[in-house]
Short mmCIF file of C-alpha atoms in Angstrom, two decimals:
data_model
loop_
_atom_site.label_atom_id
_atom_site.label_comp_id
_atom_site.label_asym_id
_atom_site.label_seq_id
_atom_site.Cartn_x
_atom_site.Cartn_y
_atom_site.Cartn_z
CA ASP L 1 0.04 0.14 -0.14
CA ALA L 2 0.67 3.40 -0.99
CA GLY L 3 0.20 4.63 2.91
CA VAL L 4 -1.73 7.96 3.18
CA ILE L 5 -1.37 10.69 0.44
CA GLN L 6 -1.89 14.12 1.30
CA SER L 7 -1.56 17.04 -1.11
CA PRO L 8 -0.79 19.42 -1.80
CA ARG L 9 2.80 18.87 0.41
CA HIS L 10 2.92 22.78 0.51
CA GLU L 11 1.06 25.64 -0.08
CA VAL L 12 1.25 29.21 0.16
CA THR L 13 -2.10 31.56 -0.33
CA GLU L 14 -3.37 35.14 0.57
CA MET L 15 -5.11 36.04 3.84
CA GLY L 16 -8.76 36.04 2.81
CA GLN L 17 -8.12 32.75 0.41
CA GLU L 18 -10.17 29.54 0.45
CA VAL L 19 -8.06 26.26 0.97
CA THR L 20 -8.47 22.31 0.74
CA LEU L 21 -6.31 19.77 1.90
CA ARG L 22 -7.08 16.77 0.53
CA CYS L 23 -6.37 13.18 1.79
CA LYS L 24 -6.64 9.49 0.96
CA PRO L 25 -6.53 7.10 3.43
CA ILE L 26 -5.04 3.41 3.75
CA SER L 27 -7.34 0.98 2.37
CA GLY L 28 -9.54 -0.45 4.00
CA HIS L 29 -9.17 1.90 7.24
CA ASP L 30 -12.56 3.10 8.50
CA TYR L 31 -10.67 5.77 10.64
CA LEU L 32 -9.42 8.77 9.73
CA PHE L 33 -8.65 12.50 10.99
CA TRP L 34 -7.10 15.57 10.44
CA TYR L 35 -4.47 16.98 13.31
CA ARG L 36 -2.34 20.55 13.16
CA GLN L 37 0.94 20.46 14.25
CA THR L 38 2.48 23.87 15.02
CA MET L 39 5.55 24.69 17.48
CA MET L 40 3.42 26.28 20.28
CA ARG L 41 0.53 23.78 20.71
CA GLY L 42 2.07 20.39 19.20
CA LEU L 43 -0.04 17.88 17.34
CA GLU L 44 -3.58 18.55 17.66
CA LEU L 45 -7.02 16.68 16.48
CA LEU L 46 -9.21 18.79 14.63
CA ILE L 47 -11.73 15.99 13.71
CA TYR L 48 -12.69 12.42 13.03
CA PHE L 49 -14.49 10.12 10.47
CA ASN L 50 -15.43 6.63 11.50
CA ASN L 51 -16.94 5.22 8.45
CA ASN L 52 -17.37 8.47 6.72
CA VAL L 53 -19.70 10.14 9.24
CA PRO L 54 -17.72 12.51 11.46
CA ILE L 55 -17.31 11.41 15.08
CA ASP L 56 -15.70 14.14 16.69
CA ASP L 57 -15.26 18.01 15.92
CA SER L 58 -14.52 19.54 18.70
CA GLY L 59 -10.68 20.04 18.15
CA MET L 60 -12.07 22.70 15.14
CA PRO L 61 -10.81 26.06 15.88
CA GLU L 62 -13.55 27.51 14.37
CA ASP L 63 -16.34 28.07 11.93
CA ARG L 64 -14.29 29.00 9.23
CA PHE L 65 -13.05 24.90 9.16
CA SER L 66 -15.09 22.59 7.75
CA ALA L 67 -14.12 18.45 6.68
CA LYS L 68 -16.06 16.09 4.75
CA MET L 69 -15.48 12.10 3.31
CA PRO L 70 -17.68 12.04 0.67
CA ASN L 71 -16.33 8.33 0.11
CA ALA L 72 -14.28 5.73 1.91
CA SER L 73 -10.93 6.84 0.33
CA PHE L 74 -11.11 10.80 0.45
CA SER L 75 -11.54 13.39 2.40
CA THR L 76 -10.86 17.54 2.20
CA LEU L 77 -10.45 20.06 5.02
CA LYS L 78 -11.32 23.28 4.13
CA ILE L 79 -9.94 26.86 5.80
CA GLN L 80 -12.70 29.48 4.78
CA PRO L 81 -11.64 32.31 4.59
CA SER L 82 -7.56 31.57 5.65
CA GLU L 83 -6.05 34.23 8.01
CA PRO L 84 -2.06 34.14 8.98
CA ARG L 85 -3.10 31.86 12.16
CA ASP L 86 -4.17 28.97 10.25
CA SER L 87 -0.19 28.78 9.07
CA ALA L 88 1.30 24.90 10.38
CA VAL L 89 1.19 21.36 8.83
CA TYR L 90 -2.15 19.73 8.69
CA PHE L 91 -1.58 16.30 8.46
CA CYS L 92 -4.18 13.26 8.06
CA ALA L 93 -3.72 9.71 9.58
CA SER L 94 -5.76 6.78 9.09
CA THR L 95 -6.68 3.27 10.84
CA LEU L 96 -8.42 0.38 11.52
CA GLY L 97 -8.18 0.36 15.63
CA GLY L 98 -5.22 1.54 17.06
CA GLU L 99 -1.99 2.98 15.60
CA GLN L 100 -2.75 5.62 13.48
CA TYR L 101 -1.02 5.98 10.19
CA PHE L 102 0.27 9.40 9.07
CA GLY L 103 0.31 11.28 5.95
CA PRO L 104 3.29 13.29 5.00
CA GLY L 105 1.49 16.24 6.16
CA THR L 106 0.39 19.85 4.37
CA ARG L 107 2.82 23.39 5.49
CA LEU L 108 0.58 25.63 4.42
CA THR L 109 1.40 29.45 5.06
CA VAL L 110 -1.38 32.13 5.04
CA THR L 111 0.55 35.78 4.21
CA GLU S 1 -8.81 16.81 31.05
CA ASP S 2 -6.80 14.45 29.93
CA GLN S 3 -2.98 15.33 29.96
CA VAL S 4 0.38 13.73 28.00
CA THR S 5 3.13 15.33 29.65
CA GLN S 6 6.70 14.76 28.15
CA SER S 7 10.55 15.59 29.76
CA PRO S 8 13.10 16.19 28.67
CA GLU S 9 11.39 18.80 26.15
CA ALA S 10 14.69 18.61 24.15
CA LEU S 11 18.09 15.89 24.88
CA ARG S 12 21.67 15.44 22.94
CA LEU S 13 23.43 12.35 23.61
CA GLN S 14 26.99 10.70 22.64
CA GLU S 15 26.72 8.30 19.85
CA GLY S 16 26.44 5.09 22.52
CA GLU S 17 25.06 7.33 25.55
CA SER S 18 22.31 5.25 26.98
CA SER S 19 19.22 7.71 27.88
CA SER S 20 15.46 7.39 28.86
CA LEU S 21 12.55 9.61 27.51
CA ASN S 22 9.47 10.10 30.17
CA CYS S 23 5.73 10.56 29.03
CA SER S 24 4.02 10.73 32.45
CA TYR S 25 -0.33 10.80 31.77
CA THR S 26 -3.50 12.06 33.34
CA VAL S 27 -6.48 10.00 31.92
CA SER S 28 -9.48 8.64 33.01
CA GLY S 29 -9.04 5.32 31.91
CA LEU S 30 -6.35 4.17 29.79
CA ARG S 31 -7.10 2.17 26.56
CA GLY S 32 -3.36 2.46 24.78
CA LEU S 33 -0.51 4.39 24.82
CA PHE S 34 1.37 4.42 21.29
CA TRP S 35 4.80 5.95 20.94
CA TYR S 36 5.49 7.69 17.75
CA ARG S 37 8.95 9.00 15.63
CA GLN S 38 9.12 11.97 13.67
CA ASP S 39 11.46 12.85 11.18
CA PRO S 40 11.74 17.01 10.33
CA GLY S 41 9.59 17.07 7.23
CA LYS S 42 7.34 14.09 8.02
CA GLY S 43 4.74 12.27 9.65
CA PRO S 44 4.63 10.75 12.06
CA GLU S 45 5.88 6.96 12.19
CA PHE S 46 4.69 4.78 14.82
CA LEU S 47 6.64 2.96 16.82
CA PHE S 48 5.15 0.97 19.83
CA THR S 49 1.88 0.27 21.80
CA LEU S 50 1.80 -0.50 25.02
CA TYR S 51 -1.69 -1.68 26.84
CA SER S 52 -1.22 -2.78 30.75
CA ALA S 53 1.29 -1.30 33.13
CA GLY S 54 4.11 -3.97 33.48
CA GLU S 55 4.23 -4.38 29.60
CA GLU S 56 7.43 -3.54 27.32
CA LYS S 57 8.44 -3.29 24.05
CA GLU S 58 12.08 -3.20 21.87
CA LYS S 59 12.70 -2.28 18.55
CA GLU S 60 16.13 -2.49 18.15
CA ARG S 61 17.73 -0.04 20.53
CA LEU S 62 14.51 1.06 21.37
CA LYS S 63 12.60 0.21 24.50
CA ALA S 64 9.14 1.30 25.84
CA THR S 65 7.85 0.08 29.29
CA LEU S 66 4.48 1.47 30.77
CA THR S 67 3.40 1.77 34.67
CA LYS S 68 0.32 3.21 35.76
CA LYS S 69 1.20 6.60 35.71
CA GLU S 70 4.36 6.59 33.33
CA SER S 71 5.62 5.61 29.93
CA PHE S 72 9.27 5.36 29.44
CA LEU S 73 11.54 4.89 26.00
CA HIS S 74 14.92 3.71 26.84
CA ILE S 75 17.68 3.52 23.78
CA THR S 76 20.01 2.09 24.35
CA ALA S 77 23.55 2.96 22.36
CA PRO S 78 21.67 5.39 19.99
CA LYS S 79 23.11 6.40 16.66
CA PRO S 80 23.26 9.31 14.95
CA GLU S 81 20.46 8.30 12.96
CA ASP S 82 17.71 7.75 15.97
CA SER S 83 17.44 11.53 16.31
CA ALA S 84 13.99 12.64 15.42
CA THR S 85 11.08 14.08 18.29
CA TYR S 86 9.62 11.17 19.64
CA LEU S 87 5.57 11.70 20.64
CA CYS S 88 3.79 9.99 23.33
CA ALA S 89 0.24 9.22 22.89
CA VAL S 90 -2.72 8.14 24.68
CA GLN S 91 -6.27 6.75 23.75
CA VAL S 92 -8.85 6.52 26.47
CA ASN S 93 -11.19 4.23 27.16
CA THR S 94 -13.92 7.18 26.55
CA GLY S 95 -12.53 8.51 22.98
CA PHE S 96 -13.25 5.65 20.88
CA GLN S 97 -10.01 5.88 18.28
CA LYS S 98 -8.91 9.22 19.08
CA LEU S 99 -4.86 10.05 20.87
CA VAL S 100 -4.28 12.85 23.06
CA PHE S 101 -0.57 13.71 22.12
CA GLY S 102 2.18 15.18 23.78
CA THR S 103 4.04 17.83 23.20
CA GLY S 104 7.14 15.50 22.40
CA THR S 105 10.99 14.91 22.65
CA ARG S 106 13.89 16.14 20.47
CA LEU S 107 16.66 14.05 20.77
CA LEU S 108 20.07 14.86 19.31
CA VAL S 109 22.63 12.21 18.39
CA SER S 110 26.21 13.51 17.88
CA PRO S 111 28.79 10.74 16.36
#
């Protein structure tokens, strides 16, 4: 398996623009997680899905953030409008249960 | 609130100099404790899962142990390629597959 795939790997955008991050989980995994990592706060869980259904979105910082999982092989995290404080590395991870497997991350810079 | 604290924040070792990293936790009920390794610019890579006090897991120069309040990651005779950030995470009984991460220990092993 290719592992968890994320795109783009790097994104630079201006404040106020819409940003969409994409994730393809490992085939057969039924849980998908979105995390944000910063130097100040470490790795924070934003939202996670089970069988394409959002289970816990309590980590989503604001209404500007939204996530969808239209099918078992694809998920998006959208930020609209983006702000400089959203600059971070965003990771997607998937699991069947137990250990989670992480993608390579998307480094987002909002200027 | 479930909390995970890792110490030290950073550790510098000489090649061959053994040491231990600490992960202390306060949770409502522990389902599992996970160790990950993260290299710069990459996603966390799974190392070990521990489920009960007294359990130990080994992989090459790494050994993870678990008590009722903390976990240790022992590094024996480290090599420069062991340099990375080591993350600890807990899964609690009420959190389904959710992981709560510590902020990590940055390990640098000098030749």
